[in-house]
PDB file of C-alpha atoms in Angstrom:
ATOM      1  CA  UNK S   1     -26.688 -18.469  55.496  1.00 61.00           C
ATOM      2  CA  UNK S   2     -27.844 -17.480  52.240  1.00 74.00           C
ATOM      3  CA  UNK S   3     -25.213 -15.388  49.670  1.00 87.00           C
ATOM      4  CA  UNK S   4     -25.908 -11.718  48.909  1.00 94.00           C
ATOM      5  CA  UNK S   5     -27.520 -11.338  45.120  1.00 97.00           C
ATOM      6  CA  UNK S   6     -25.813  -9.957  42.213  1.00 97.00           C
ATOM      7  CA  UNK S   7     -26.331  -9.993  38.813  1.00 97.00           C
ATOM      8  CA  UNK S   8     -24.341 -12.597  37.262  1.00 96.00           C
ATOM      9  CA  UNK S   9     -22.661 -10.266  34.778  1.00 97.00           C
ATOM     10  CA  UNK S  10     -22.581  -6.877  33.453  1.00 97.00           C
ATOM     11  CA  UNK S  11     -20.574  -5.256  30.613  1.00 96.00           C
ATOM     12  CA  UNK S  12     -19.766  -1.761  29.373  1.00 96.00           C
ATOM     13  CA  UNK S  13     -17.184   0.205  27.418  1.00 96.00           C
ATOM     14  CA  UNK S  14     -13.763   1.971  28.104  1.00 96.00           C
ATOM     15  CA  UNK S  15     -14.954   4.944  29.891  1.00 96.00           C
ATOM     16  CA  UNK S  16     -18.257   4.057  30.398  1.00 97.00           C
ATOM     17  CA  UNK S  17     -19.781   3.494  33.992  1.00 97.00           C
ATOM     18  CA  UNK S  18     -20.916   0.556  34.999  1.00 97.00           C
ATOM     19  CA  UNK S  19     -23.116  -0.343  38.826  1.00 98.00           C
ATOM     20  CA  UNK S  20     -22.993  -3.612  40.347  1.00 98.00           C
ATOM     21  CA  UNK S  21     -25.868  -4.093  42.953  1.00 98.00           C
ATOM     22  CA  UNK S  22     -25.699  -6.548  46.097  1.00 98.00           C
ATOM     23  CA  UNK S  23     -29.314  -7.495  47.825  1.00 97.00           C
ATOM     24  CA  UNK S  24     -29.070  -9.086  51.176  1.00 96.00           C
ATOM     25  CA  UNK S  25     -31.419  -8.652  54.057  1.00 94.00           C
ATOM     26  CA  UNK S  26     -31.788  -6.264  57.309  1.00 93.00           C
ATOM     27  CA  UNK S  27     -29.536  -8.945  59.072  1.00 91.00           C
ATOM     28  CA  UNK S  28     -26.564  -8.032  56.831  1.00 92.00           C
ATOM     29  CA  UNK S  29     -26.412  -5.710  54.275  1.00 94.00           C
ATOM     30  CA  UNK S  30     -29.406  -3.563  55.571  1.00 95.00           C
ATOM     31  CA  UNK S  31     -28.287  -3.551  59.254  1.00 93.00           C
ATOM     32  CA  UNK S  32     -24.986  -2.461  59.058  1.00 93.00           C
ATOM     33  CA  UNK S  33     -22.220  -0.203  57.568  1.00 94.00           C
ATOM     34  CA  UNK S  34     -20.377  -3.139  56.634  1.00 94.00           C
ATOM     35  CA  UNK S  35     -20.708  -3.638  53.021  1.00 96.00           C
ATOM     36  CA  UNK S  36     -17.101  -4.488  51.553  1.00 97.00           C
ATOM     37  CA  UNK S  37     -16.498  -5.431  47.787  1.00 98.00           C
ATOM     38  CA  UNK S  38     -13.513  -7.437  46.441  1.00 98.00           C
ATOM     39  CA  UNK S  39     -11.982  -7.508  42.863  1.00 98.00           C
ATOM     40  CA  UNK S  40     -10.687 -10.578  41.429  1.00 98.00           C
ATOM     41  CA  UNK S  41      -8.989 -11.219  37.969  1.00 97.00           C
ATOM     42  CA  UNK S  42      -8.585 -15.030  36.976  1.00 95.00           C
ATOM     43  CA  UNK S  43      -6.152 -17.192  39.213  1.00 94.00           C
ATOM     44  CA  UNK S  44      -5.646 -14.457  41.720  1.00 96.00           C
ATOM     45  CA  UNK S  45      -6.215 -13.867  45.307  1.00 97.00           C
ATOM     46  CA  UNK S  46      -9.570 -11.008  45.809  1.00 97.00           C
ATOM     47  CA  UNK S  47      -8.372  -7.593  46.546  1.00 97.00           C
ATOM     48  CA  UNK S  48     -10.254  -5.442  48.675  1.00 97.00           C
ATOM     49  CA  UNK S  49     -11.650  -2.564  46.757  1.00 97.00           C
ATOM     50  CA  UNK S  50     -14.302  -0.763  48.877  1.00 97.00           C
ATOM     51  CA  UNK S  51     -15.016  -1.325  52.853  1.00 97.00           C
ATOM     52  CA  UNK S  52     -17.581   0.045  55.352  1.00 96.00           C
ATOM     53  CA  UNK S  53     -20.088   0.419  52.269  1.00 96.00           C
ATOM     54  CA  UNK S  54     -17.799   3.555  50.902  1.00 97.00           C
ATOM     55  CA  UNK S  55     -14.250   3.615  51.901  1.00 96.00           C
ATOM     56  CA  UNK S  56     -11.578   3.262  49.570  1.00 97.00           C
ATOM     57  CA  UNK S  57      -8.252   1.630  50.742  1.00 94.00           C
ATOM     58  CA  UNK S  58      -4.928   3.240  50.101  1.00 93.00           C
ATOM     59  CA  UNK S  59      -4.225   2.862  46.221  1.00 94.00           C
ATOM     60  CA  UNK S  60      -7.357   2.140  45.722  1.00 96.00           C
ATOM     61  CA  UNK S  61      -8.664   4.168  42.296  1.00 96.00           C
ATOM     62  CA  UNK S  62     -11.043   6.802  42.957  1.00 96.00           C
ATOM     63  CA  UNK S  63     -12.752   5.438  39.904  1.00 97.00           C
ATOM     64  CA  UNK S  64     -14.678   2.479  42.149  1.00 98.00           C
ATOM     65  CA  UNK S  65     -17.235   4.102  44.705  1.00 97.00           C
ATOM     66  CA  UNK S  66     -19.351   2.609  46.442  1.00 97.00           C
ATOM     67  CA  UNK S  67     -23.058   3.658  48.606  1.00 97.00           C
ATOM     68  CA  UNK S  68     -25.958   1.350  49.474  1.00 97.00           C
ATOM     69  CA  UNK S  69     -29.569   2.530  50.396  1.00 96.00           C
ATOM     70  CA  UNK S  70     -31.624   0.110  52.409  1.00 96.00           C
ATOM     71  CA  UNK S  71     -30.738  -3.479  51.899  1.00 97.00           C
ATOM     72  CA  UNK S  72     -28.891  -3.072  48.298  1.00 98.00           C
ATOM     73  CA  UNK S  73     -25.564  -2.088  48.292  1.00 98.00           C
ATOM     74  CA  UNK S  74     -23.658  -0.584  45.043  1.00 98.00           C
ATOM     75  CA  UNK S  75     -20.185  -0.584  43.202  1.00 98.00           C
ATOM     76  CA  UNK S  76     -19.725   1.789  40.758  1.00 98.00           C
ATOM     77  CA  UNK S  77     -17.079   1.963  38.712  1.00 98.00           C
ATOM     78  CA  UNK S  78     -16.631   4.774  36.246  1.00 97.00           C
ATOM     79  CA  UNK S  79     -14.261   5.617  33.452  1.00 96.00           C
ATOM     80  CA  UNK S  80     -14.221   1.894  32.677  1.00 97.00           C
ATOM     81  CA  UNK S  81     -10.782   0.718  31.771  1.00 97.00           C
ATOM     82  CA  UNK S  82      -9.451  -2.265  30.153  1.00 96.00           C
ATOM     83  CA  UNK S  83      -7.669  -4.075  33.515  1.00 96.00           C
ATOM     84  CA  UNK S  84     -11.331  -3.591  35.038  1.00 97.00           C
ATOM     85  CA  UNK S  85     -12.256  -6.851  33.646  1.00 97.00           C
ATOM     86  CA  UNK S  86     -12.558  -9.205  36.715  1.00 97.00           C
ATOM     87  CA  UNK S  87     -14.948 -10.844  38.836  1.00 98.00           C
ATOM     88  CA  UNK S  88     -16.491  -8.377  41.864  1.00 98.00           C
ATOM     89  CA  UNK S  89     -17.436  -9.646  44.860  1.00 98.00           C
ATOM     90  CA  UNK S  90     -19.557  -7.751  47.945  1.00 97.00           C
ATOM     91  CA  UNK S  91     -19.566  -9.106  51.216  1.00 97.00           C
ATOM     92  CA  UNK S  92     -21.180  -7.954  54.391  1.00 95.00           C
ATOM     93  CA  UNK S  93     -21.440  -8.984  58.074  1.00 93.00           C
ATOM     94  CA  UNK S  94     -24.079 -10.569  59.549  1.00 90.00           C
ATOM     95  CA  UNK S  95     -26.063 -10.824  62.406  1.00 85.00           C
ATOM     96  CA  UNK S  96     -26.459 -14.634  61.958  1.00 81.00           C
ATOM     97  CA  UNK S  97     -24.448 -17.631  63.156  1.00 72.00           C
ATOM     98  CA  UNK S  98     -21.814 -16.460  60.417  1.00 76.00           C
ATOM     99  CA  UNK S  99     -19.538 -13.693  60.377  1.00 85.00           C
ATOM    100  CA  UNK S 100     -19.336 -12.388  56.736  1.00 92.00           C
ATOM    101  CA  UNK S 101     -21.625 -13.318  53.757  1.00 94.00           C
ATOM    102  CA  UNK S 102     -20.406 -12.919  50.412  1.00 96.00           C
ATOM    103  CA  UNK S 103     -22.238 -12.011  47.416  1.00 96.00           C
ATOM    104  CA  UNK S 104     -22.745 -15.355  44.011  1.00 96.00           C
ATOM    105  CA  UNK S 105     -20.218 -12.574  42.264  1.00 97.00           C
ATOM    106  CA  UNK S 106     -20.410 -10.664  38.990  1.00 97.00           C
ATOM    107  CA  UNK S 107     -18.126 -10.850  36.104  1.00 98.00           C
ATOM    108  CA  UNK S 108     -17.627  -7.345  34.783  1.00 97.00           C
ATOM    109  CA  UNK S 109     -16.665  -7.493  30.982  1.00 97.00           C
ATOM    110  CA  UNK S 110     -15.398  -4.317  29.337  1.00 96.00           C
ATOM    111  CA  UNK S 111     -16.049  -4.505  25.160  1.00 92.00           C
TER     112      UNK S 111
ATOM    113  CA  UNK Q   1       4.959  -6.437  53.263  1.00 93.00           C
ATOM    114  CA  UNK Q   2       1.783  -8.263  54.778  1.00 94.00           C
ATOM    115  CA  UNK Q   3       2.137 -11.424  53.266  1.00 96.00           C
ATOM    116  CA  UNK Q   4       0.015 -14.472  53.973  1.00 98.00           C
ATOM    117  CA  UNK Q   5       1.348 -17.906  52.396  1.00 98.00           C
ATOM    118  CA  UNK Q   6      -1.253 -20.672  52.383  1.00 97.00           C
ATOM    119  CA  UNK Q   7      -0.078 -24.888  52.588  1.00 96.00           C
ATOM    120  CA  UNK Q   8      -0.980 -28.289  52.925  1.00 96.00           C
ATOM    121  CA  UNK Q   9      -3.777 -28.548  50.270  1.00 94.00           C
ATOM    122  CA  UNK Q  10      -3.527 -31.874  47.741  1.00 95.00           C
ATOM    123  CA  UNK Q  11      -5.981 -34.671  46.790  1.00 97.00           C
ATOM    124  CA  UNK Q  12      -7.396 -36.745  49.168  1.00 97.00           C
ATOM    125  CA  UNK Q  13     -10.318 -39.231  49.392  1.00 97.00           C
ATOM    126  CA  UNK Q  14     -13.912 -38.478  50.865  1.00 97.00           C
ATOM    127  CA  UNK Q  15     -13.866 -38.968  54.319  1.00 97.00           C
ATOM    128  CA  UNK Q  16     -10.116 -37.916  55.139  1.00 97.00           C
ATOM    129  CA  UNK Q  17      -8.760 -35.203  56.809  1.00 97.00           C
ATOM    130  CA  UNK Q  18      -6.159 -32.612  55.990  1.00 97.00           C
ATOM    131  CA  UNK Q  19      -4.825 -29.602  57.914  1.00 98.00           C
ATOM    132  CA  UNK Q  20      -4.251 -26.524  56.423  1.00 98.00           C
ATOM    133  CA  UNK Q  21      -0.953 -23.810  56.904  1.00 98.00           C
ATOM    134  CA  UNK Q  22      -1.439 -20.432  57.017  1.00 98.00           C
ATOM    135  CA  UNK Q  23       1.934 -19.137  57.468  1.00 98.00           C
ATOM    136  CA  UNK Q  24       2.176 -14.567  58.054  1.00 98.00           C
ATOM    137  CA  UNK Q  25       4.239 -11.921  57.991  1.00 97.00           C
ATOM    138  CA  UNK Q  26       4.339  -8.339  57.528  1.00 97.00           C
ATOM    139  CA  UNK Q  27       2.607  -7.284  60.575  1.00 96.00           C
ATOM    140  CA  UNK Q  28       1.885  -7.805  64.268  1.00 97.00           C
ATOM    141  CA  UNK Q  29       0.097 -11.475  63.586  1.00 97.00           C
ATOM    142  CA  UNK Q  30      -1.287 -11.959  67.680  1.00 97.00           C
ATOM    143  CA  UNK Q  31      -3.383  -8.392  67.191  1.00 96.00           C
ATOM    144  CA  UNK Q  32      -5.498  -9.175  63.795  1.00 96.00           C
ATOM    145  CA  UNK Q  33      -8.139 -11.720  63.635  1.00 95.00           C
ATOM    146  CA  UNK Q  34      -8.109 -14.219  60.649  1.00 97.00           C
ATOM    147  CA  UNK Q  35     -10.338 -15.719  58.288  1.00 97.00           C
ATOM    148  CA  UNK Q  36     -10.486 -19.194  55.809  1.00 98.00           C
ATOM    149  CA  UNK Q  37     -12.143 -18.906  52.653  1.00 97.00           C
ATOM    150  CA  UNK Q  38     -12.871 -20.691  50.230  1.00 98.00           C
ATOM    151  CA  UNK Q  39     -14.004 -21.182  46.192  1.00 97.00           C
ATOM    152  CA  UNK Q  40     -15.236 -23.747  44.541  1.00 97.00           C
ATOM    153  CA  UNK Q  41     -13.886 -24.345  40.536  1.00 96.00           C
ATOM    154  CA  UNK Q  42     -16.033 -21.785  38.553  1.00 94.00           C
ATOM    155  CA  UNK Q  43     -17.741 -20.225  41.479  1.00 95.00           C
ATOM    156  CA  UNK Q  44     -18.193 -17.571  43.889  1.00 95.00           C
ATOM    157  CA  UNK Q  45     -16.045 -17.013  47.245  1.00 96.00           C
ATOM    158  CA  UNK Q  46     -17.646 -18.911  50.697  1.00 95.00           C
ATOM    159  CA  UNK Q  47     -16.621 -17.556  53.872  1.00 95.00           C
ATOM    160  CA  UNK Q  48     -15.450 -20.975  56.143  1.00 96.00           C
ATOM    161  CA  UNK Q  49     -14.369 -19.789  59.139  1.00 96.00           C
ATOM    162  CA  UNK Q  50     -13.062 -17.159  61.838  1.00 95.00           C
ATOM    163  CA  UNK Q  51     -10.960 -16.803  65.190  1.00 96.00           C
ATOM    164  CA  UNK Q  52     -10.748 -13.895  66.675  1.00 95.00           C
ATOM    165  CA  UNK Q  53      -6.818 -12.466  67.822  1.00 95.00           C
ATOM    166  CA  UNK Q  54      -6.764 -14.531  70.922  1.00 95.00           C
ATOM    167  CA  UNK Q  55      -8.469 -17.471  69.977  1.00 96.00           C
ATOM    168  CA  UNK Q  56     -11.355 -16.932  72.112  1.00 95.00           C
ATOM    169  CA  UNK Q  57     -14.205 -16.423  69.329  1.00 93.00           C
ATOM    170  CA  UNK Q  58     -14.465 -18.590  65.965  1.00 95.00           C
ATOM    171  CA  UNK Q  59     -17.227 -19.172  64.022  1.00 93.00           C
ATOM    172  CA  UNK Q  60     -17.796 -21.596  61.546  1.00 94.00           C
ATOM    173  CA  UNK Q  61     -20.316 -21.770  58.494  1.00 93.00           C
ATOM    174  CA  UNK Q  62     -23.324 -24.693  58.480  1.00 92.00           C
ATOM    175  CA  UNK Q  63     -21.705 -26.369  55.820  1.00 94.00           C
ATOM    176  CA  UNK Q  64     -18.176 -27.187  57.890  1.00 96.00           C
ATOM    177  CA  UNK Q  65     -19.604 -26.985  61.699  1.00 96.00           C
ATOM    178  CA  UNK Q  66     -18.287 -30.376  63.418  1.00 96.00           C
ATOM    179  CA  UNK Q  67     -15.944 -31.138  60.407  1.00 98.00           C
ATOM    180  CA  UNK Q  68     -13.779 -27.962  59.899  1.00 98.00           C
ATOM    181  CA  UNK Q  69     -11.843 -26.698  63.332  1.00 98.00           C
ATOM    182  CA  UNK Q  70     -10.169 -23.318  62.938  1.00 98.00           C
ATOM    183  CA  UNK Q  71      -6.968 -22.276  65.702  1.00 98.00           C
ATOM    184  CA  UNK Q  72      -3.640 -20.425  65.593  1.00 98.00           C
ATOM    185  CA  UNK Q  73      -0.474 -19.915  67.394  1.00 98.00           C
ATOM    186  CA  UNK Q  74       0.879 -16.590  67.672  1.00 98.00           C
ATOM    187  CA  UNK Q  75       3.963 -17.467  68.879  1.00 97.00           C
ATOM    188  CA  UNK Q  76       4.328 -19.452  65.042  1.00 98.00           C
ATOM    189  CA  UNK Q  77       2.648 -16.277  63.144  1.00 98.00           C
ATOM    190  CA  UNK Q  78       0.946 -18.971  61.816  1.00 98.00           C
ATOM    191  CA  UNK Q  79      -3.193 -20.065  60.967  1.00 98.00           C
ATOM    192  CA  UNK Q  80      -4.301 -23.605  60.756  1.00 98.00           C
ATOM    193  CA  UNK Q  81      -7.381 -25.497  59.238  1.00 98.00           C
ATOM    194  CA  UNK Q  82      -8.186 -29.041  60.356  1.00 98.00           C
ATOM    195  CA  UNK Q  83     -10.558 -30.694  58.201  1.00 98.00           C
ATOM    196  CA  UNK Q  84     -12.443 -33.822  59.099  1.00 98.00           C
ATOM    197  CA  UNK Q  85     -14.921 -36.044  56.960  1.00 97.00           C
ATOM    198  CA  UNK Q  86     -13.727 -34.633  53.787  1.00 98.00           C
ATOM    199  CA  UNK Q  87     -16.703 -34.502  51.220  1.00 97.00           C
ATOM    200  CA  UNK Q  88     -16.460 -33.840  47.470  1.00 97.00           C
ATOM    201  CA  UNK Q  89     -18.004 -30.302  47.913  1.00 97.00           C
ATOM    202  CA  UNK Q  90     -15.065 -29.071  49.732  1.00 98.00           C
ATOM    203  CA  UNK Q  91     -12.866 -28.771  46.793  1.00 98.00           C
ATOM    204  CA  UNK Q  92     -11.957 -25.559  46.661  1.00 98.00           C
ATOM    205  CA  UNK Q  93      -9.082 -23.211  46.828  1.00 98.00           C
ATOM    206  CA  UNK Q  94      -8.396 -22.298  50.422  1.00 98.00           C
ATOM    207  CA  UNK Q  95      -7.679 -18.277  51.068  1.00 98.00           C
ATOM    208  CA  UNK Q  96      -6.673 -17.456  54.326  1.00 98.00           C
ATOM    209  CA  UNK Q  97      -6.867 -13.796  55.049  1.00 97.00           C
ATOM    210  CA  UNK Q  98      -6.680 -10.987  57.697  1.00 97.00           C
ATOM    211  CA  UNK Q  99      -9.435  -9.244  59.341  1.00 94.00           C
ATOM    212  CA  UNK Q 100      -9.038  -5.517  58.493  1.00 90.00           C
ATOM    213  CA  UNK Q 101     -11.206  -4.117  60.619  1.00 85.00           C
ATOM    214  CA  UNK Q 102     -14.753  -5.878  61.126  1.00 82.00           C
ATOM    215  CA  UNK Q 103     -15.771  -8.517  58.847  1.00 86.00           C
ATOM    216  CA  UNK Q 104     -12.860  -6.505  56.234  1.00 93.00           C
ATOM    217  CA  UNK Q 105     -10.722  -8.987  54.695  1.00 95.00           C
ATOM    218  CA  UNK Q 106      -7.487  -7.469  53.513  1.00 95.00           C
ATOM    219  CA  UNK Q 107      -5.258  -9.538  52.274  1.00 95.00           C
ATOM    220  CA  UNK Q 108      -5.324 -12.298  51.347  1.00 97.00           C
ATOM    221  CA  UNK Q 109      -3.267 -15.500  50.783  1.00 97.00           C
ATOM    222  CA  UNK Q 110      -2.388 -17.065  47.333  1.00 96.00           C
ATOM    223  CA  UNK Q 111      -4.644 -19.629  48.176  1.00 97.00           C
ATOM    224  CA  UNK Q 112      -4.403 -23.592  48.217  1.00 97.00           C
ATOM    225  CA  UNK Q 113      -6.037 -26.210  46.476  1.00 97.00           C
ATOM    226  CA  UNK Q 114      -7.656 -28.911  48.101  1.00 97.00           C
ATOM    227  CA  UNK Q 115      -8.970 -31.822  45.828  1.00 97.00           C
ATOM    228  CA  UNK Q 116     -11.533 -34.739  47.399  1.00 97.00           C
ATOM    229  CA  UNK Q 117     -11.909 -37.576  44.942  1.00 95.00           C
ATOM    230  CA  UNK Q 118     -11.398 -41.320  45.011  1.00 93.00           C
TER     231      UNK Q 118
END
């Protein structure tokens, strides 16, 4: 049960874009549309961002978009803002003896 | 509102147990399957655990299979964690949260803390 790969951190401007990538296998991220990613600012609960690799849920900005091509997924986020600033997780299911994997995390810092 | 409001965590010594609330509201509880995660201080999110609406599928990661036992009672809207031979690598924060729709986890709890030290 090895975690999905991201970078450990990327950075960018206000109203910049920025991509976070997510590297798993054909037994996750590869093999199925279900590529989610979370947003989490310090001492808070995750908050789904993106689901089935693309999807945005309801008051969700259309700023964060997400796509994946083979066994990398992607986050973008574009027009970086100031409240961006969190730590993004992607997750995935799995055809393995667990259910979702999650991605080590990034830490997105906006200058 | 969905609203998931996590309990039980606290300090306890390696090799104890602890059982851990998951108390919901907001929504039809029996129909959604549910999920415990957790996060180490300073790291990344681990998925623990899952049951499936009635109880009849859970899975459980390596690192908690014969130690951790997920269940639920719908009747109580509530999720439960029982955790067995308590190591120092299981302090965490505990999330529980609801299964959107497959392997989707929206939302989540507040989370709990759960401390194993001597």
């Amino acid at each position: 049960q090895s975690a999905l790969t991201q970078p450990a951190s990327v950075s960018g401007s206000p109203g910049q874009s920025i991509t976070i990538s997510c590297t798993g296998t054909s037994s996750d991220v590869g093999g199925y549309h279900y590529v989610s990613w979370y947003q989490q600012h310090p001492g808070k609960a995750p908050k789904l961002m993106i689901y089935d690799v693309s999807d945005r849920p309801s008051g969700v900005s259309n700023r964060f978009s997400g796509s994946k091509s083979g066994n990398t997924a992607s986050l973008t986020i574009s027009g970086l803002q100031a409240e961006d600033e969190a730590d993004y997780y992607c997750s995935s299911y799995t055809s393995t003896s667990a259910y979702v994997l999650f991605g080590g995390g990034t830490k997105l810092t906006v200058l | 509102e969905v609203q998931l409001v996590e309990s039980g965590g606290g300090l306890v010594q390696p090799g104890g147990s602890l059982r851990l609330s998951c108390a919901a509201s907001g929504f039809t509880f029996s129909s959604y399957g549910m999920n415990w995660v957790r996060q180490a201080p300073g790291k990344g999110l681990e998925w623990v655990s899952y049951i499936s609406s009635g109880s009849s599928s859970v899975y459980y990661a390596d690192s908690v299979k014969g130690r951790f036992t997920i269940s639920r009672d719908n009747a109580k809207n509530s999720l439960y964690l029982q955790m067995n031979s308590l190591r120092a690598e299981d302090t965490a924060v505990y999330y529980c949260a609801r299964v959107l729709t497959l392997s989707v986890l929206e939302p989540w709890g507040q989370g709990t803390l759960i401390t194993v030290s001597s």
